[in-house]
Structure formats: C-alpha cells, structure tokens
C-alpha cells in the first residue's frame, strides 16, 4: 500500500475502455539514436583516413597522441556538460583550468608537493572557483553566461600577474617526480603477468575513463545527478518539488570547475609544462563534444558517452586532415563544414523521428 | 458551403492508430465543435490539418481542391489560422509586431513601423478590440493575449480558424468577450473550429459538432440543436455517463492540522483565517486574481508572510521553502500550472513521480559515508505502484511526461505528493482542461484521500467541483477571506450563497 487510496478510487481511475495514450518516447528507432550515429561516423572516418594514409594507424606517432587528445578534450567536454545539465554555460572553463594549474604549480614550486598531492590541490582549487561562480549566479540570479564571462576576464588578468610575480618565464619549472614518465606511459607499461596493454593507449586516458565513470554514475544513479537534471528541465517545477535549486546550481558549477582542473592537469602533463596559457583552447571544444553527443543546451539531458564520441569525432577529423596535409586554415574550414553536416543530419533525424511520433532520447 | 474538409484521415504512430478514418467538415459561416476525451485524437487531427503531421491516409480538401501541407507555414498561407492551447506571442515584441509577425510590412528592408501600427489596428478593429498596437505583449492579460493571438491568426487572411481550448485559462467574463469575437467571425462568413472541454460553451456558441473517440469520429457534423448535453457526453465516453456518487464521509473533530490566524503576506493578503482538519476538504473559492494560489505559495515559503501565525499540528511554524514544507511538515502542493510547475515535461514519468522520495530510497554505497545512490529497482517498483493505483496510461515509465495527455500529466503531478506521503495537501485547480471522465476519477480520488485522513485545501474556480467535494467553502476576494459556508452539496442554494459572498461589499469597495 503506497498511498491511502481505496478500491473505489482505484477502480474509478481505471477505465478499461479509456482512450489509449500515444505511446511515445519509450520506443526510439535505432537510427534516431545520436550516439550510434556518432560511433558509426567516427569509425567510418577513421577507416577512411587509414585507407588514404596508412600512417594514420601508426601507434606511437598518431594513435597515442590522438587518444591523449581525445581523453583530455573529453574531460573538457564533461566540464561543460555538467553546467549544460542545468541549462547553464561555463565560458571560463579554460581559465578555471589555468587557475587550478597555477595553484598546482605553486604547490610543486613553493611547497614541494608530490605529483598527486599537487593534482589534488588543483582539483580543490578548480572546485572552489567553480563553486564561487555558481554561488554568484545563484545569489544574484544573473545569467551564467554573463557571470562566467566576467570571471573569465578576471582570471585572464589575474593569472599572468601571479605568474610574473612568482616565475621567470611565465611557467613553473619545478616538475615533481613522475610527471615526465606519466606523459609517455602507455598501457604497455602496465603488465599483469605476461600480458601487457596496448602501447597505443596512453595512461593519461585513465583520468578520462575515471571522470566518465564518476560523472556517468552521478547522473544516472545518484539523487544529486537526478536533481541536477530536474533543475535543468524546469527550475520552477524543481523548486516546487522540494529540490534545493540554488544549491544545485552551485554543485553543477563546482563539478565543472573540478573537471576543468583535471583537464588542465592532463594538458600540463602532456605538454610537460605548467604555464599561464593552459586551457586557452578549451572553450569552443568544450561545447562541441557535449552538443554533438546529444546533450541539450537548454538543460535536462546529458550523455557522457555522447560527449566522448563527439570529442572523438572532432579529434579524428582534425588529425586525419592534418595527416592528409591540409593546412591549418583550410583544416578549420573543413572541420567547420563537417561539423555543420554532422549537426544538420542529426537535426534531420530528429525531425523525421518526430514526424513518426516518436521522441528522441 | 464546405470550406474545408478532412476526409477519412488516418494517422499512425508506432503501435497505435491515432486517427482512424476521421472526417471533419467545416462550413462557411458556422462554428464547429470538435469534442473528445483526452487522447481521443483532437490534437493529432489539428496537427494533421496544420501540416505538423503528415497523414498516413485520407485527403485534405480546401474549397473542394485536394491540398498537401508540408508545414504550418504552408497551411497558414492557404488560409488556415490556428490558435494553439499554449501561448505563442513573442514577449519582447509589441502587440502590432506579434499580430503581423508572419508578414511584417517593410520598406526597403526595414520594418515599417507606421504600417505595422495601422495594419495591426485594422485587425484589432475587425475584432472590436480596444488594444493599443504599440503595447508590449507582456503587459496584456491572459485573455487579451488570447484575443491578440486570434488577430494574429486572422492577419494571414485566414478563412478557417482553429481554436484549441481557447478558454482554458481565462475567466467567464473574458470568455464571453471571446465568444462575441467568434460570433463576429462567423457572421463574416468564416469557419471556426472550436475545441473545448467545457460543454456549456460548446452548446452556447457552436452550430455543429464532431465527436472523436479512440481516434475515430463517432459523430460527424451533428447539429447541436438536436443534441442534449448528456447525449454528447455519452458519445464522448462511449457509455452512458452516470452522475458521480461519492460514498458518505464524515469529518471528525480532531485538532486542525493546518491553522492560519490573521495571516498577511507580501503579496497583499490580510487577516486570513483558515483551518483544515484531518479528513477534511476545505474549498477555497474565488475568481481568478482573488489571491488563492498566492496564499498557497506563501504557505510554502515562496512568498513572505508578514503578519499573523501559521500553525501546523498545533505548532507555530515558519516554512522556508517547499523542501522544508515537505520534509518537516508533510505539506504538499499540487500546482495549477501543470505544464510549467507541476510536471517536468522533458523527463520520464518515473523521475516525475519519484522526485520527492529519492531521499527515502537512498542506499549507501559500500561503507563510505556520504556516498549513496538511488536503487533503480526500488524506484521503479514504487513508480509502478502509483502508475497502477492512479491508472496513469503510459507505454513505459521511461516515457517522457510531456507526451502524455493533460489528465495523465495531472495524475503524475499528484502522484509525487502521494509518494511523499504528505498529510496536508494543497490542490490548486486540479481539473482544468481535463475531460469529463478523468474529472470524475479525480473527484473520487480527492474524496478518498480525505476519507483516509489527509487534510485537503482545495483551490478551484469550478463551482460544481467545489460543491461536489468541499466540506466547507471559504470565499476569498481581493486577498481577504469574505466568508465561509458549510457545504450542503445542493448546487442551487450553495452557488447562490457563494456568489453572494463574492459580490458582498464590491459596490462599497468600488
């Protein structure tokens, strides 16, 4: 007995001959699933580039750095996805990474922290700066676009100032033990008995896997994740259902800051230096992955897999065109065109499936 | 003369035949009603006519010529105007710009403001509306916005006008105004399709009627003059509709669960006294704008209480927000604004129902403190229980709530408060836009909740509903309680008493 409703009410509510509701939303045809479309596209493009340039499959020179890129930008994408889930944006995603790495750099340089202790400090700094953005948004009610844009400018000025005060070349020179190794380690360096992993898969990618598992678990299984999505769908309805929406806004931005810090760390490790310009190229790709992957800009729906696949698609295109000898300017033109086509075929699919009366998700 | 005809139209959705050979004829100079219960296919038919859906069979004929509409734009240019249930005005624009949006008059590529004003004024005059075309639409009342939408629909020179539930959110007086406009359109030789759940209105303004049931037309172009209300209801529900009889229910003299004394709020309430005992349904009646929903929201901490005292279970309380009301006081609020505040349209039915109880379902992950998750199985069992109990018709609990009919959405909106095991339930306009049979089911349900000891504060503008359900009726006007009547459940005497209370003192106040 889940509520005090008697037999009579139950009977009255069950009309055997009541009109059948259009059973929509539950049954989406497979071709309307964005993730499967993306997966096919990534595999097909990978195969195409491999046929045109067999060097595309070179493990050390191409696949390894490609996977390292995908891993890092997936984390960047997840950082943006967290705020998109509540219908917000984080324009300071790159600068939050830079800020966190600045703190990490200070911890290595001045306090002689170990590699992982420095990472932890960075994650805490990222979480804090994200939470601050969220707090300002929740308190003032100003649009997240404006608040994070302002924060971005603030950090843009602050970070180089700190660097010039503390370092000689706008980069921290102290490298903790293990940082250089982490850059080049692949799964081949992890062996269980005689079986070793593939040399094509960088160990750095493990950070992305961990981030995906944790974020995926939060959104699919926990109360927090559900409350974030409900807030993203309708703040009013969420408030009237007893969800602490202001706190959820802060949480989403804190998660975003934390993931931005992780991405910043991955970039610092793979380039081998902690400098003020970390994260400069994060902002636009941070939107590409989630949106290609089906995360709604308006909030309320996310896809961790989609974010990874969307990121993979852009990275594969970039790398493939690069190998085909396309110059940087033309590369961006092609990239833009391919993304436009990808997004519009997706839109066509949505419209087609809506025409059939099914609802994409 | 037949202006427009949908002839034997079929529309298939995966697994369901939403329209099955439906024929609808719209005559010039006539108002035609389209009736049917939620899910009968009314909205689907309108979407087919306006080109939003492509029919899977049958033909659409305009002036006897077969037409194919690929989009709402095409149907609009062919002269079919539609006013949807949802508001479709653009907030930042003026009345004039909104009316002429589909073809803004321009000169050398720029919007010609003078012509916008004069042409919009012409359409407003055509409808005898005294609204300034330069007014931003945000300053319009709901009813005015509705009329402006009609002007907008007419501005494309439409001869066929589809009105989907135009009176769902306006007061009776405003509805009268709308009907005069419909009458005028009819006399001008246009054809109007009127979709409504309010049969009184249908009989008042419509000439002919088509009734849909389960996707087929069970009555095609019947003359309303030859039909009675009961006959129409029987056609809609497909069986003889019996008047609702509720089992007897007595309210004990237990101490009140909810008590308000001398409450004033920031939105202007003053000296509001109110008590609700366990097992009692107290009706809060008044016209739109009397401050009833605002009072409910103040009780939930969404507005500031500036004076007086609120007592829950005898204890004076200060409720900070809905979460506080729910967790600490077991108070629930079923909002009147179902689509925006009651239901998460873009989320699954399961999440919509479980949203209030995740706290209770949480399971610890291992032995790590603070790390817990919502077990899927327990959640879906709980949801399935309420889906079953309330008879929510869904294909799967993962179905998006936005794809349900209004009645089923309302059940979902209520289910989350039942799931949360609230003891005090404030129910605001529970049956707006809901068909006859589902309405009866709701009334039985609310009655039953009270019989099982819930204290219910029922806010409704539907007088028959109030007289069916309430034990006492508290009448509110201008944010003050104007009096209280013990319900005799006799419609005639009760309606007189209540209406007298509403009007008492208005002349003095004016």
PDB file of C-alpha atoms in Angstrom, chain A residues 132-331:
ATOM      1  CA  UNK A 132      32.251  30.617  -6.488  1.00  0.00           C
ATOM      2  CA  UNK A 133      30.841  31.145  -9.991  1.00  0.00           C
ATOM      3  CA  UNK A 134      27.809  29.041  -9.073  1.00  0.00           C
ATOM      4  CA  UNK A 135      27.310  30.932  -5.827  1.00  0.00           C
ATOM      5  CA  UNK A 136      27.333  34.305  -7.592  1.00  0.00           C
ATOM      6  CA  UNK A 137      24.836  33.024 -10.177  1.00  0.00           C
ATOM      7  CA  UNK A 138      22.539  31.545  -7.533  1.00  0.00           C
ATOM      8  CA  UNK A 139      22.692  34.588  -5.309  1.00  0.00           C
ATOM      9  CA  UNK A 140      22.336  37.316  -7.911  1.00  0.00           C
ATOM     10  CA  UNK A 141      20.211  35.494 -10.459  1.00  0.00           C
ATOM     11  CA  UNK A 142      22.437  36.893 -13.208  1.00  0.00           C
ATOM     12  CA  UNK A 143      22.736  34.669 -16.279  1.00  0.00           C
ATOM     13  CA  UNK A 144      25.580  32.132 -16.112  1.00  0.00           C
ATOM     14  CA  UNK A 145      26.833  33.366 -19.488  1.00  0.00           C
ATOM     15  CA  UNK A 146      27.488  36.810 -18.054  1.00  0.00           C
ATOM     16  CA  UNK A 147      28.925  35.659 -14.729  1.00  0.00           C
ATOM     17  CA  UNK A 148      31.371  33.153 -16.222  1.00  0.00           C
ATOM     18  CA  UNK A 149      32.358  35.640 -18.921  1.00  0.00           C
ATOM     19  CA  UNK A 150      33.182  38.195 -16.237  1.00  0.00           C
ATOM     20  CA  UNK A 151      35.067  35.574 -14.238  1.00  0.00           C
ATOM     21  CA  UNK A 152      36.991  34.650 -17.388  1.00  0.00           C
ATOM     22  CA  UNK A 153      38.176  38.240 -17.799  1.00  0.00           C
ATOM     23  CA  UNK A 154      39.067  38.464 -14.127  1.00  0.00           C
ATOM     24  CA  UNK A 155      41.213  35.336 -14.315  1.00  0.00           C
ATOM     25  CA  UNK A 156      42.671  36.438 -17.649  1.00  0.00           C
ATOM     26  CA  UNK A 157      44.195  39.375 -15.813  1.00  0.00           C
ATOM     27  CA  UNK A 158      44.955  37.704 -12.519  1.00  0.00           C
ATOM     28  CA  UNK A 159      46.782  34.580 -13.698  1.00  0.00           C
ATOM     29  CA  UNK A 160      49.629  36.208 -15.704  1.00  0.00           C
ATOM     30  CA  UNK A 161      50.069  38.656 -12.847  1.00  0.00           C
ATOM     31  CA  UNK A 162      50.718  35.831 -10.401  1.00  0.00           C
ATOM     32  CA  UNK A 163      52.961  34.022 -12.876  1.00  0.00           C
ATOM     33  CA  UNK A 164      55.156  37.080 -13.472  1.00  0.00           C
ATOM     34  CA  UNK A 165      55.395  37.587  -9.737  1.00  0.00           C
ATOM     35  CA  UNK A 166      56.429  34.012  -8.996  1.00  0.00           C
ATOM     36  CA  UNK A 167      58.301  32.775 -12.071  1.00  0.00           C
ATOM     37  CA  UNK A 168      60.922  33.941 -14.544  1.00  0.00           C
ATOM     38  CA  UNK A 169      59.463  32.687 -17.840  1.00  0.00           C
ATOM     39  CA  UNK A 170      55.740  32.633 -17.060  1.00  0.00           C
ATOM     40  CA  UNK A 171      55.974  28.916 -16.320  1.00  0.00           C
ATOM     41  CA  UNK A 172      56.690  26.872 -13.215  1.00  0.00           C
ATOM     42  CA  UNK A 173      59.928  25.000 -13.692  1.00  0.00           C
ATOM     43  CA  UNK A 174      59.791  22.557 -10.791  1.00  0.00           C
ATOM     44  CA  UNK A 175      58.478  19.227 -12.041  1.00  0.00           C
ATOM     45  CA  UNK A 176      57.500  16.686  -9.413  1.00  0.00           C
ATOM     46  CA  UNK A 177      58.760  13.163  -9.745  1.00  0.00           C
ATOM     47  CA  UNK A 178      56.765  11.026 -12.167  1.00  0.00           C
ATOM     48  CA  UNK A 179      55.344  13.831 -14.298  1.00  0.00           C
ATOM     49  CA  UNK A 180      57.643  13.252 -17.270  1.00  0.00           C
ATOM     50  CA  UNK A 181      57.023   9.497 -17.146  1.00  0.00           C
ATOM     51  CA  UNK A 182      53.274   9.946 -16.951  1.00  0.00           C
ATOM     52  CA  UNK A 183      53.380  11.836 -20.224  1.00  0.00           C
ATOM     53  CA  UNK A 184      54.740   8.885 -22.180  1.00  0.00           C
ATOM     54  CA  UNK A 185      53.426   5.895 -20.297  1.00  0.00           C
ATOM     55  CA  UNK A 186      51.009   3.721 -22.200  1.00  0.00           C
ATOM     56  CA  UNK A 187      49.107   0.621 -21.265  1.00  0.00           C
ATOM     57  CA  UNK A 188      52.155  -1.307 -22.497  1.00  0.00           C
ATOM     58  CA  UNK A 189      53.789  -0.280 -19.248  1.00  0.00           C
ATOM     59  CA  UNK A 190      51.112  -1.989 -17.226  1.00  0.00           C
ATOM     60  CA  UNK A 191      51.525  -5.740 -17.255  1.00  0.00           C
ATOM     61  CA  UNK A 192      49.643  -8.448 -15.491  1.00  0.00           C
ATOM     62  CA  UNK A 193      51.902 -11.487 -15.686  1.00  0.00           C
ATOM     63  CA  UNK A 194      52.997 -11.648 -19.292  1.00  0.00           C
ATOM     64  CA  UNK A 195      50.035  -9.818 -20.721  1.00  0.00           C
ATOM     65  CA  UNK A 196      50.671  -6.147 -21.311  1.00  0.00           C
ATOM     66  CA  UNK A 197      48.325  -3.443 -22.565  1.00  0.00           C
ATOM     67  CA  UNK A 198      48.459  -1.769 -25.959  1.00  0.00           C
ATOM     68  CA  UNK A 199      51.260   0.750 -26.487  1.00  0.00           C
ATOM     69  CA  UNK A 200      48.745   2.898 -28.378  1.00  0.00           C
ATOM     70  CA  UNK A 201      46.695   3.748 -25.314  1.00  0.00           C
ATOM     71  CA  UNK A 202      48.207   6.468 -23.102  1.00  0.00           C
ATOM     72  CA  UNK A 203      47.932   6.058 -19.350  1.00  0.00           C
ATOM     73  CA  UNK A 204      46.678   9.614 -19.161  1.00  0.00           C
ATOM     74  CA  UNK A 205      43.468   8.341 -20.743  1.00  0.00           C
ATOM     75  CA  UNK A 206      42.735   6.615 -17.458  1.00  0.00           C
ATOM     76  CA  UNK A 207      41.902  10.008 -15.956  1.00  0.00           C
ATOM     77  CA  UNK A 208      39.252  10.479 -18.621  1.00  0.00           C
ATOM     78  CA  UNK A 209      37.879   6.998 -18.012  1.00  0.00           C
ATOM     79  CA  UNK A 210      37.665   7.669 -14.284  1.00  0.00           C
ATOM     80  CA  UNK A 211      35.976  11.024 -14.919  1.00  0.00           C
ATOM     81  CA  UNK A 212      33.478   9.417 -17.302  1.00  0.00           C
ATOM     82  CA  UNK A 213      32.633   6.635 -14.849  1.00  0.00           C
ATOM     83  CA  UNK A 214      32.214   9.008 -11.913  1.00  0.00           C
ATOM     84  CA  UNK A 215      30.201  11.633 -13.820  1.00  0.00           C
ATOM     85  CA  UNK A 216      28.139   8.950 -15.540  1.00  0.00           C
ATOM     86  CA  UNK A 217      27.382   7.317 -12.223  1.00  0.00           C
ATOM     87  CA  UNK A 218      26.430  10.607 -10.614  1.00  0.00           C
ATOM     88  CA  UNK A 219      23.975  11.460 -13.377  1.00  0.00           C
ATOM     89  CA  UNK A 220      22.426   8.056 -13.810  1.00  0.00           C
ATOM     90  CA  UNK A 221      22.331   6.682 -10.306  1.00  0.00           C
ATOM     91  CA  UNK A 222      22.509   9.351  -7.639  1.00  0.00           C
ATOM     92  CA  UNK A 223      19.978  11.723  -6.197  1.00  0.00           C
ATOM     93  CA  UNK A 224      22.338  14.617  -6.907  1.00  0.00           C
ATOM     94  CA  UNK A 225      22.528  13.832 -10.623  1.00  0.00           C
ATOM     95  CA  UNK A 226      18.785  13.483 -10.934  1.00  0.00           C
ATOM     96  CA  UNK A 227      18.206  16.724  -9.089  1.00  0.00           C
ATOM     97  CA  UNK A 228      20.608  18.483 -11.454  1.00  0.00           C
ATOM     98  CA  UNK A 229      18.708  17.192 -14.481  1.00  0.00           C
ATOM     99  CA  UNK A 230      15.337  18.073 -12.964  1.00  0.00           C
ATOM    100  CA  UNK A 231      16.622  21.591 -12.231  1.00  0.00           C
ATOM    101  CA  UNK A 232      17.803  21.810 -15.832  1.00  0.00           C
ATOM    102  CA  UNK A 233      14.409  20.755 -17.179  1.00  0.00           C
ATOM    103  CA  UNK A 234      12.416  23.260 -15.163  1.00  0.00           C
ATOM    104  CA  UNK A 235      13.736  25.362 -12.310  1.00  0.00           C
ATOM    105  CA  UNK A 236      10.190  26.274 -11.259  1.00  0.00           C
ATOM    106  CA  UNK A 237       8.949  22.706 -11.134  1.00  0.00           C
ATOM    107  CA  UNK A 238      12.133  21.644  -9.351  1.00  0.00           C
ATOM    108  CA  UNK A 239      11.710  24.338  -6.715  1.00  0.00           C
ATOM    109  CA  UNK A 240       8.064  23.306  -6.242  1.00  0.00           C
ATOM    110  CA  UNK A 241       9.074  19.670  -5.888  1.00  0.00           C
ATOM    111  CA  UNK A 242      11.378  20.446  -2.997  1.00  0.00           C
ATOM    112  CA  UNK A 243      14.692  20.380  -4.836  1.00  0.00           C
ATOM    113  CA  UNK A 244      17.206  22.887  -3.419  1.00  0.00           C
ATOM    114  CA  UNK A 245      17.798  24.507  -6.800  1.00  0.00           C
ATOM    115  CA  UNK A 246      20.221  27.203  -5.615  1.00  0.00           C
ATOM    116  CA  UNK A 247      22.484  24.574  -4.085  1.00  0.00           C
ATOM    117  CA  UNK A 248      22.280  22.501  -7.249  1.00  0.00           C
ATOM    118  CA  UNK A 249      23.416  25.460  -9.332  1.00  0.00           C
ATOM    119  CA  UNK A 250      26.476  25.759  -7.111  1.00  0.00           C
ATOM    120  CA  UNK A 251      27.134  21.992  -7.289  1.00  0.00           C
ATOM    121  CA  UNK A 252      26.964  21.935 -11.086  1.00  0.00           C
ATOM    122  CA  UNK A 253      29.453  24.785 -11.403  1.00  0.00           C
ATOM    123  CA  UNK A 254      31.726  23.238  -8.763  1.00  0.00           C
ATOM    124  CA  UNK A 255      31.752  19.952 -10.708  1.00  0.00           C
ATOM    125  CA  UNK A 256      32.530  21.898 -13.847  1.00  0.00           C
ATOM    126  CA  UNK A 257      35.467  23.645 -12.161  1.00  0.00           C
ATOM    127  CA  UNK A 258      36.798  20.371 -10.785  1.00  0.00           C
ATOM    128  CA  UNK A 259      36.724  18.692 -14.219  1.00  0.00           C
ATOM    129  CA  UNK A 260      38.289  21.776 -15.817  1.00  0.00           C
ATOM    130  CA  UNK A 261      41.132  21.426 -13.314  1.00  0.00           C
ATOM    131  CA  UNK A 262      41.573  17.757 -14.231  1.00  0.00           C
ATOM    132  CA  UNK A 263      41.700  18.629 -17.934  1.00  0.00           C
ATOM    133  CA  UNK A 264      44.237  21.345 -17.148  1.00  0.00           C
ATOM    134  CA  UNK A 265      46.378  18.800 -15.331  1.00  0.00           C
ATOM    135  CA  UNK A 266      46.187  16.395 -18.293  1.00  0.00           C
ATOM    136  CA  UNK A 267      47.301  19.188 -20.601  1.00  0.00           C
ATOM    137  CA  UNK A 268      50.118  20.197 -18.272  1.00  0.00           C
ATOM    138  CA  UNK A 269      51.372  16.613 -18.132  1.00  0.00           C
ATOM    139  CA  UNK A 270      51.161  16.050 -21.875  1.00  0.00           C
ATOM    140  CA  UNK A 271      52.905  19.325 -22.768  1.00  0.00           C
ATOM    141  CA  UNK A 272      55.284  18.991 -19.864  1.00  0.00           C
ATOM    142  CA  UNK A 273      54.861  22.491 -18.532  1.00  0.00           C
ATOM    143  CA  UNK A 274      52.635  24.410 -16.155  1.00  0.00           C
ATOM    144  CA  UNK A 275      52.131  27.840 -17.685  1.00  0.00           C
ATOM    145  CA  UNK A 276      49.650  30.685 -17.783  1.00  0.00           C
ATOM    146  CA  UNK A 277      48.268  29.799 -21.208  1.00  0.00           C
ATOM    147  CA  UNK A 278      46.880  26.410 -20.157  1.00  0.00           C
ATOM    148  CA  UNK A 279      43.291  25.986 -21.233  1.00  0.00           C
ATOM    149  CA  UNK A 280      43.260  28.800 -23.789  1.00  0.00           C
ATOM    150  CA  UNK A 281      41.988  26.417 -26.462  1.00  0.00           C
ATOM    151  CA  UNK A 282      39.395  24.747 -24.210  1.00  0.00           C
ATOM    152  CA  UNK A 283      36.326  26.911 -24.595  1.00  0.00           C
ATOM    153  CA  UNK A 284      34.970  26.097 -28.064  1.00  0.00           C
ATOM    154  CA  UNK A 285      35.750  22.351 -27.991  1.00  0.00           C
ATOM    155  CA  UNK A 286      34.096  22.179 -24.577  1.00  0.00           C
ATOM    156  CA  UNK A 287      30.761  22.848 -26.261  1.00  0.00           C
ATOM    157  CA  UNK A 288      31.387  20.710 -29.364  1.00  0.00           C
ATOM    158  CA  UNK A 289      31.685  17.359 -27.607  1.00  0.00           C
ATOM    159  CA  UNK A 290      28.533  17.561 -25.487  1.00  0.00           C
ATOM    160  CA  UNK A 291      26.382  19.104 -28.203  1.00  0.00           C
ATOM    161  CA  UNK A 292      27.439  16.661 -30.897  1.00  0.00           C
ATOM    162  CA  UNK A 293      26.772  13.950 -28.352  1.00  0.00           C
ATOM    163  CA  UNK A 294      23.196  14.990 -27.727  1.00  0.00           C
ATOM    164  CA  UNK A 295      23.453  16.985 -24.502  1.00  0.00           C
ATOM    165  CA  UNK A 296      20.749  19.621 -24.580  1.00  0.00           C
ATOM    166  CA  UNK A 297      21.864  23.255 -24.464  1.00  0.00           C
ATOM    167  CA  UNK A 298      18.626  24.012 -22.654  1.00  0.00           C
ATOM    168  CA  UNK A 299      19.431  21.579 -19.855  1.00  0.00           C
ATOM    169  CA  UNK A 300      17.821  18.428 -18.531  1.00  0.00           C
ATOM    170  CA  UNK A 301      19.536  15.846 -20.676  1.00  0.00           C
ATOM    171  CA  UNK A 302      23.167  14.785 -20.842  1.00  0.00           C
ATOM    172  CA  UNK A 303      25.160  11.996 -22.403  1.00  0.00           C
ATOM    173  CA  UNK A 304      28.595  11.037 -21.123  1.00  0.00           C
ATOM    174  CA  UNK A 305      29.173   8.606 -23.995  1.00  0.00           C
ATOM    175  CA  UNK A 306      27.937  11.170 -26.468  1.00  0.00           C
ATOM    176  CA  UNK A 307      30.374  13.746 -25.105  1.00  0.00           C
ATOM    177  CA  UNK A 308      33.245  11.287 -25.575  1.00  0.00           C
ATOM    178  CA  UNK A 309      32.122  10.322 -29.081  1.00  0.00           C
ATOM    179  CA  UNK A 310      31.523  13.931 -30.089  1.00  0.00           C
ATOM    180  CA  UNK A 311      35.002  14.813 -28.890  1.00  0.00           C
ATOM    181  CA  UNK A 312      36.440  11.778 -30.676  1.00  0.00           C
ATOM    182  CA  UNK A 313      34.769  12.847 -33.917  1.00  0.00           C
ATOM    183  CA  UNK A 314      36.315  16.320 -33.900  1.00  0.00           C
ATOM    184  CA  UNK A 315      39.731  14.990 -32.883  1.00  0.00           C
ATOM    185  CA  UNK A 316      39.719  12.266 -35.561  1.00  0.00           C
ATOM    186  CA  UNK A 317      38.740  14.763 -38.247  1.00  0.00           C
ATOM    187  CA  UNK A 318      41.447  17.167 -37.124  1.00  0.00           C
ATOM    188  CA  UNK A 319      44.151  14.513 -37.014  1.00  0.00           C
ATOM    189  CA  UNK A 320      43.071  12.912 -40.293  1.00  0.00           C
ATOM    190  CA  UNK A 321      43.011  16.173 -42.218  1.00  0.00           C
ATOM    191  CA  UNK A 322      46.348  17.089 -40.659  1.00  0.00           C
ATOM    192  CA  UNK A 323      47.853  13.851 -41.964  1.00  0.00           C
ATOM    193  CA  UNK A 324      46.386  14.470 -45.401  1.00  0.00           C
ATOM    194  CA  UNK A 325      48.490  17.604 -45.455  1.00  0.00           C
ATOM    195  CA  UNK A 326      45.674  20.102 -45.159  1.00  0.00           C
ATOM    196  CA  UNK A 327      46.997  23.442 -43.884  1.00  0.00           C
ATOM    197  CA  UNK A 328      45.748  24.937 -40.626  1.00  0.00           C
ATOM    198  CA  UNK A 329      43.369  27.474 -42.164  1.00  0.00           C
ATOM    199  CA  UNK A 330      41.810  25.041 -44.624  1.00  0.00           C
ATOM    200  CA  UNK A 331      41.700  22.471 -41.841  1.00  0.00           C
TER     201      UNK A 331
END
